[in-house]
DNA sequence: ATTTATGCAAAACTTTTGCATGGGA
DNA sequence: TCCCATGCAAAAGTTTTGCATAAAT
């Protein structure tokens, strides 16, 4: 985990200590290419540094979520959330309802809507999560 | 629960039985005005019909989620999800990061993006969830 | 030096399952 | 009547907590 990482910067800005546990959890999340459950993160962290305990992983996930770095989302069929990194404050994906395949996409074109909502509801918006649900190409073939 | 309810219709279309447990869970969800955790739903269901067991509530929530009627979403604080009804296949809200107030809004203007994504990714999209995160008007006052 | 954060292990919850029974179609 | 769905209670997971210790600033 580079000390210039934007996530590390956010921790610094909030006066949080840059600990080994937090650095390793961040590294695991970035390796993950997103969509890891807590169990998968715990496993990945153990692979990177076995001295880090479960509780610290959960505490890190909770902190990152509170700081807007991360967002838990229920995509996996089981009731434990998957965590997505909120790069630049937002994240977008399409989830296949049949095979649970996840397709991330970058452009959401929601800047204009964000500004309109801020004005209309008189509040400040820092980020968003947009999820589409459907049936992917492969699963449509199976259907037919 | 009106037997004409669109949710009941969806159950019918999928060959699911219209049971007492499912009807009561749906009624509880509609009363809830959204954003109920499993514990709150279980409580509400018990109020409506004490003969319905926990397990059936969880099984109903799982079924409704699979059918796209419902979506579990992380609201905050505890790690158990809140469930939102996916009216007409979609749902949108703004969540305040300070006080967790939730502001639903109806118009999302995502039809055009949905069509573009379907074409670009070669898949079918049936619905979506859009969440904005920010700081509501009241909490900004407190800040100052 | 001062706190904040950690690791451990136990406790607290939430969700899932197996199985006999009841209720929809 | 048939068989899907239920209720119960136990089991399986997951997340949280208390506390002494370590480590970041």
Coordinates of C-alpha atoms (C1' of nucleotides) in Angstrom, one line a residue:
Chain A
X1 CA 0.0 0.0 0.0
X2 CA 1.6 3.2 -1.3
X3 CA 1.5 6.0 1.3
X4 CA 0.4 8.2 -1.5
X5 CA -2.7 6.1 -2.1
X6 CA -5.9 8.2 -2.0
X7 CA -7.3 5.8 0.6
X8 CA -4.4 6.4 2.9
X9 CA -4.8 10.1 2.3
X10 CA -8.4 9.9 3.4
X11 CA -7.4 8.1 6.6
X12 CA -4.8 10.8 7.3
X13 CA -7.3 13.5 6.7
X14 CA -9.5 12.0 9.4
X15 CA -6.7 11.7 11.9
X16 CA -6.8 7.9 11.7
X17 CA -3.5 6.0 12.2
X18 CA -2.0 4.3 9.3
X19 CA -1.6 0.8 10.8
X20 CA -0.4 -2.4 9.4
X21 CA -3.8 -4.0 9.6
X22 CA -5.4 -1.1 7.7
X23 CA -2.8 -1.1 5.1
X24 CA -3.1 -4.8 4.5
X25 CA -6.9 -4.8 4.3
X26 CA -6.6 -2.0 1.7
X27 CA -4.1 -4.0 -0.2
X28 CA -6.4 -7.0 -0.1
X29 CA -9.3 -4.9 -1.3
X30 CA -7.3 -3.5 -4.2
X31 CA -6.1 -7.0 -5.3
X32 CA -9.7 -8.2 -5.0
X33 CA -10.9 -6.2 -8.0
X34 CA -13.9 -5.6 -5.9
X35 CA -16.8 -7.8 -4.7
X36 CA -15.2 -9.7 -1.9
X37 CA -17.2 -10.8 1.1
X38 CA -15.8 -10.4 4.6
X39 CA -14.8 -14.1 4.6
X40 CA -12.9 -13.7 1.4
X41 CA -11.2 -10.5 2.7
X42 CA -10.2 -12.3 5.9
X43 CA -8.7 -15.1 3.9
X44 CA -6.8 -12.7 1.6
X45 CA -5.5 -10.7 4.6
X46 CA -4.3 -13.9 6.2
X47 CA -2.4 -14.7 3.1
X48 CA -0.7 -11.3 3.1
X49 CA 0.0 -11.2 6.8
X50 CA -1.1 -14.0 9.1
X51 CA -0.5 -11.9 12.2
X52 CA -3.6 -9.8 11.5
X53 CA -6.7 -10.9 13.4
X54 CA -10.3 -11.2 12.2
X55 CA -11.5 -8.4 14.5
X56 CA -9.2 -5.9 13.0
X57 CA -10.4 -6.8 9.5
X58 CA -14.0 -6.2 10.6
X59 CA -12.9 -3.0 12.3
X60 CA -11.1 -1.8 9.2
X61 CA -14.1 -2.6 7.0
X62 CA -16.4 -0.7 9.3
X63 CA -14.0 2.3 9.3
X64 CA -13.6 2.4 5.6
X65 CA -17.3 2.2 5.1
X66 CA -17.8 5.1 7.5
X67 CA -15.3 7.1 5.6
X68 CA -16.9 6.4 2.3
X69 CA -14.0 4.4 0.9
X70 CA -16.0 1.2 0.8
X71 CA -19.6 0.2 0.5
X72 CA -21.1 -3.2 1.5
X73 CA -23.7 -4.5 -1.0
X74 CA -25.8 -7.6 -1.0
X75 CA -25.1 -9.4 -4.3
X76 CA -23.9 -12.9 -3.5
X77 CA -27.0 -15.0 -2.7
X78 CA -25.9 -15.4 0.8
X79 CA -26.8 -12.7 3.3
X80 CA -23.2 -11.5 4.0
X81 CA -22.4 -8.4 2.0
X82 CA -19.7 -8.0 -0.7
X83 CA -17.6 -4.9 -0.3
X84 CA -16.9 -2.6 -3.3
X85 CA -14.2 0.1 -3.3
X86 CA -15.9 3.5 -4.0
X87 CA -13.2 4.8 -6.3
X88 CA -13.6 8.6 -6.6
X89 CA -16.8 8.2 -4.5
X90 CA -18.8 6.1 -6.8
X91 CA -19.2 2.6 -8.1
X92 CA -21.5 1.0 -10.8
X93 CA -22.1 -2.5 -11.9
X94 CA -24.6 -4.9 -13.5
X95 CA -25.4 -8.1 -11.7
X96 CA -26.8 -11.1 -13.5
X97 CA -29.8 -12.5 -11.6
X98 CA -29.1 -16.1 -12.8
X99 CA -25.3 -16.6 -12.4
X100 CA -24.4 -13.6 -10.2
X101 CA -21.8 -12.5 -12.7
X102 CA -20.9 -8.9 -12.0
X103 CA -20.0 -6.4 -14.7
X104 CA -18.4 -3.2 -13.6
X105 CA -18.7 -0.1 -15.7
X106 CA -17.1 3.3 -15.2
X107 CA -19.2 5.9 -16.8
X108 CA -22.5 6.6 -15.2
X109 CA -23.3 10.2 -16.4
X110 CA -24.9 11.0 -13.0
X111 CA -23.0 14.2 -12.4
X112 CA -25.9 16.3 -13.8
X113 CA -28.5 14.3 -11.7
X114 CA -26.3 14.7 -8.6
X115 CA -26.3 18.5 -9.0
X116 CA -30.0 18.6 -9.6
X117 CA -30.7 16.5 -6.5
X118 CA -28.4 18.6 -4.4
X119 CA -30.4 21.7 -5.4
X120 CA -33.8 20.1 -5.2
X121 CA -33.4 18.4 -1.8
X122 CA -31.1 21.0 -0.4
X123 CA -28.3 18.6 0.7
X124 CA -24.8 17.7 -0.2
X125 CA -24.0 14.5 -2.1
X126 CA -20.5 12.9 -1.9
X127 CA -21.0 9.7 -3.8
X128 CA -23.3 7.0 -5.1
X129 CA -23.7 3.4 -5.9
X130 CA -25.7 2.3 -8.9
X131 CA -26.6 -1.3 -9.5
X132 CA -28.5 -2.8 -12.4
X133 CA -30.1 -6.2 -12.3
X134 CA -30.7 -8.4 -15.3
X135 CA -29.7 -11.5 -17.2
X136 CA -26.3 -11.6 -18.8
X137 CA -25.6 -12.8 -22.4
X138 CA -24.5 -16.3 -21.4
X139 CA -27.6 -16.9 -19.2
X140 CA -29.9 -15.8 -22.0
X141 CA -28.5 -18.4 -24.3
X142 CA -29.1 -21.1 -21.6
X143 CA -32.7 -19.8 -21.3
X144 CA -33.5 -20.3 -25.0
Chain B
X1 CA -52.8 -7.9 0.7
X2 CA -55.0 -7.4 -2.4
X3 CA -54.9 -10.4 -4.7
X4 CA -54.5 -7.9 -7.6
X5 CA -51.3 -6.6 -6.0
X6 CA -48.5 -6.5 -8.6
X7 CA -46.3 -8.5 -6.1
X8 CA -48.9 -11.2 -5.8
X9 CA -49.1 -11.3 -9.6
X10 CA -45.4 -11.9 -9.8
X11 CA -45.6 -14.8 -7.4
X12 CA -48.4 -16.2 -9.5
X13 CA -46.5 -15.8 -12.7
X14 CA -43.6 -17.8 -11.2
X15 CA -45.9 -20.6 -10.0
X16 CA -45.4 -19.8 -6.3
X17 CA -48.2 -20.4 -3.9
X18 CA -49.9 -17.4 -2.4
X19 CA -49.6 -18.4 1.2
X20 CA -50.6 -16.6 4.4
X21 CA -46.9 -16.1 5.4
X22 CA -46.0 -14.5 2.1
X23 CA -49.1 -12.3 2.1
X24 CA -48.4 -11.0 5.6
X25 CA -44.7 -10.4 4.9
X26 CA -45.7 -8.4 1.8
X27 CA -48.2 -6.4 3.9
X28 CA -45.6 -5.7 6.5
X29 CA -43.2 -4.5 3.8
X30 CA -45.8 -2.1 2.3
X31 CA -46.7 -0.7 5.7
X32 CA -43.0 -0.2 6.3
X33 CA -42.6 2.5 3.8
X34 CA -39.3 0.7 3.0
X35 CA -36.0 0.4 4.8
X36 CA -36.9 -2.3 7.3
X37 CA -34.3 -4.7 8.6
X38 CA -35.1 -8.4 9.0
X39 CA -35.6 -7.9 12.7
X40 CA -38.1 -5.1 12.1
X41 CA -40.0 -7.2 9.5
X42 CA -40.1 -10.1 11.8
X43 CA -41.5 -7.9 14.5
X44 CA -44.1 -6.3 12.2
X45 CA -45.2 -9.7 10.9
X46 CA -45.6 -11.0 14.5
X47 CA -47.9 -8.0 15.1
X48 CA -50.0 -8.9 12.1
X49 CA -50.1 -12.6 12.6
X50 CA -48.2 -14.2 15.5
X51 CA -48.6 -17.7 14.1
X52 CA -46.0 -17.0 11.4
X53 CA -42.5 -18.2 12.2
X54 CA -39.2 -16.5 11.7
X55 CA -38.0 -19.0 9.2
X56 CA -40.9 -18.3 6.9
X57 CA -40.1 -14.6 7.0
X58 CA -36.5 -15.2 6.0
X59 CA -37.7 -17.6 3.3
X60 CA -40.2 -15.1 2.0
X61 CA -37.5 -12.3 2.0
X62 CA -35.2 -14.6 0.1
X63 CA -37.9 -15.5 -2.5
X64 CA -39.0 -11.9 -3.0
X65 CA -35.3 -10.9 -3.5
X66 CA -34.8 -13.7 -6.0
X67 CA -38.0 -12.5 -7.9
X68 CA -36.8 -8.9 -8.0
X69 CA -39.6 -7.7 -5.7
X70 CA -37.2 -6.7 -3.0
X71 CA -33.6 -5.7 -2.6
X72 CA -31.4 -5.9 0.6
X73 CA -29.3 -2.9 1.0
X74 CA -26.8 -1.7 3.6
X75 CA -28.1 1.3 5.3
X76 CA -25.8 1.8 8.3
X77 CA -24.5 1.0 11.7
X78 CA -25.3 -2.7 11.9
X79 CA -24.4 -5.3 9.3
X80 CA -27.9 -6.6 8.8
X81 CA -29.5 -5.3 5.6
X82 CA -32.5 -3.1 5.2
X83 CA -35.0 -4.3 2.5
X84 CA -36.5 -2.0 -0.1
X85 CA -39.4 -2.7 -2.3
X86 CA -38.4 -2.5 -5.9
X87 CA -41.6 -0.8 -7.2
X88 CA -41.7 -1.2 -10.9
X89 CA -38.3 -2.8 -10.8
X90 CA -36.4 0.1 -9.4
X91 CA -35.7 2.1 -6.2
X92 CA -33.7 5.3 -5.5
X93 CA -32.8 7.1 -2.3
X94 CA -30.3 9.5 -0.7
X95 CA -28.8 8.5 2.6
X96 CA -27.3 11.0 5.0
X97 CA -23.9 9.8 6.2
X98 CA -24.4 11.6 9.6
X99 CA -27.9 10.8 10.8
X100 CA -28.8 8.0 8.4
X101 CA -31.9 9.8 7.3
X102 CA -33.2 8.3 4.1
X103 CA -34.8 10.3 1.3
X104 CA -36.6 8.4 -1.4
X105 CA -37.1 9.9 -4.8
X106 CA -39.0 8.6 -7.7
X107 CA -37.6 10.0 -10.9
X108 CA -34.2 8.7 -11.9
X109 CA -34.1 9.3 -15.6
X110 CA -32.1 6.1 -16.1
X111 CA -34.2 4.6 -18.9
X112 CA -31.9 5.9 -21.6
X113 CA -28.8 4.6 -19.7
X114 CA -30.5 1.3 -19.3
X115 CA -31.1 0.9 -23.0
X116 CA -27.5 2.0 -23.8
X117 CA -26.1 -0.5 -21.3
X118 CA -28.2 -3.3 -22.6
X119 CA -26.9 -2.7 -26.1
X120 CA -23.3 -2.1 -25.1
X121 CA -23.0 -5.1 -22.8
X122 CA -25.3 -7.3 -24.8
X123 CA -27.6 -8.3 -21.9
X124 CA -31.0 -7.7 -20.5
X125 CA -31.7 -5.3 -17.6
X126 CA -34.8 -5.7 -15.5
X127 CA -34.2 -3.2 -12.7
X128 CA -31.8 -1.1 -10.7
X129 CA -31.0 0.4 -7.4
X130 CA -29.5 3.9 -7.2
X131 CA -28.2 5.2 -3.9
X132 CA -26.6 8.6 -3.2
X133 CA -24.6 9.3 -0.1
X134 CA -24.2 12.7 1.4
X135 CA -25.0 15.0 4.2
X136 CA -28.6 16.2 4.6
X137 CA -29.7 19.8 5.3
X138 CA -30.2 19.3 9.0
X139 CA -26.8 17.8 9.5
X140 CA -25.0 20.5 7.6
X141 CA -26.5 23.1 10.0
X142 CA -25.1 21.1 12.9
X143 CA -21.7 21.0 11.2
X144 CA -21.4 24.8 10.9
Chain C
dA1 C1' 4.9 9.6 26.3
dT2 C1' 0.3 9.2 24.9
dT3 C1' -3.3 7.3 22.9
dT4 C1' -5.3 4.7 19.4
dA5 C1' -5.7 0.4 17.5
dT6 C1' -4.7 -4.5 17.9
dG7 C1' -5.2 -9.6 18.8
dC8 C1' -7.4 -13.0 21.2
dA9 C1' -11.3 -15.5 22.6
dA10 C1' -15.8 -15.4 24.2
dA11 C1' -20.4 -13.6 23.6
dA12 C1' -24.1 -12.0 20.9
dC13 C1' -26.7 -12.1 16.9
dT14 C1' -28.5 -13.4 12.4
dT15 C1' -29.5 -16.7 9.1
dT16 C1' -30.0 -21.5 7.6
dT17 C1' -31.5 -26.3 7.8
dG18 C1' -33.9 -30.9 8.8
dC19 C1' -38.1 -32.8 9.4
dA20 C1' -42.8 -33.8 10.5
dT21 C1' -47.1 -31.3 9.5
dG22 C1' -50.4 -28.2 7.4
dG23 C1' -52.5 -25.6 3.7
dG24 C1' -52.8 -24.1 -1.3
dA25 C1' -54.0 -25.4 -6.0
Chain D
dT1 C1' -55.1 -35.4 -3.5
dC2 C1' -50.6 -33.9 -4.1
dC3 C1' -46.7 -31.6 -3.0
dC4 C1' -45.1 -27.0 -1.9
dA5 C1' -44.4 -24.3 2.0
dT6 C1' -44.6 -23.9 7.0
dG7 C1' -43.3 -23.9 12.0
dC8 C1' -40.2 -25.3 15.3
dA9 C1' -35.9 -25.8 17.3
dA10 C1' -31.3 -26.7 16.7
dA11 C1' -27.1 -25.8 14.1
dA12 C1' -24.1 -22.9 11.5
dG13 C1' -22.2 -18.8 10.5
dT14 C1' -21.0 -14.0 11.1
dT15 C1' -20.1 -9.9 13.6
dT16 C1' -19.2 -7.6 18.0
dT17 C1' -17.0 -6.8 22.5
dG18 C1' -13.9 -6.6 26.7
dC19 C1' -9.5 -6.3 28.0
dA20 C1' -4.5 -6.5 28.3
dT21 C1' -0.8 -5.4 25.1
dA22 C1' 1.5 -3.4 21.1
dA23 C1' 2.4 0.1 17.9
dA24 C1' 1.7 4.7 15.7
dT25 C1' 2.4 9.6 16.2

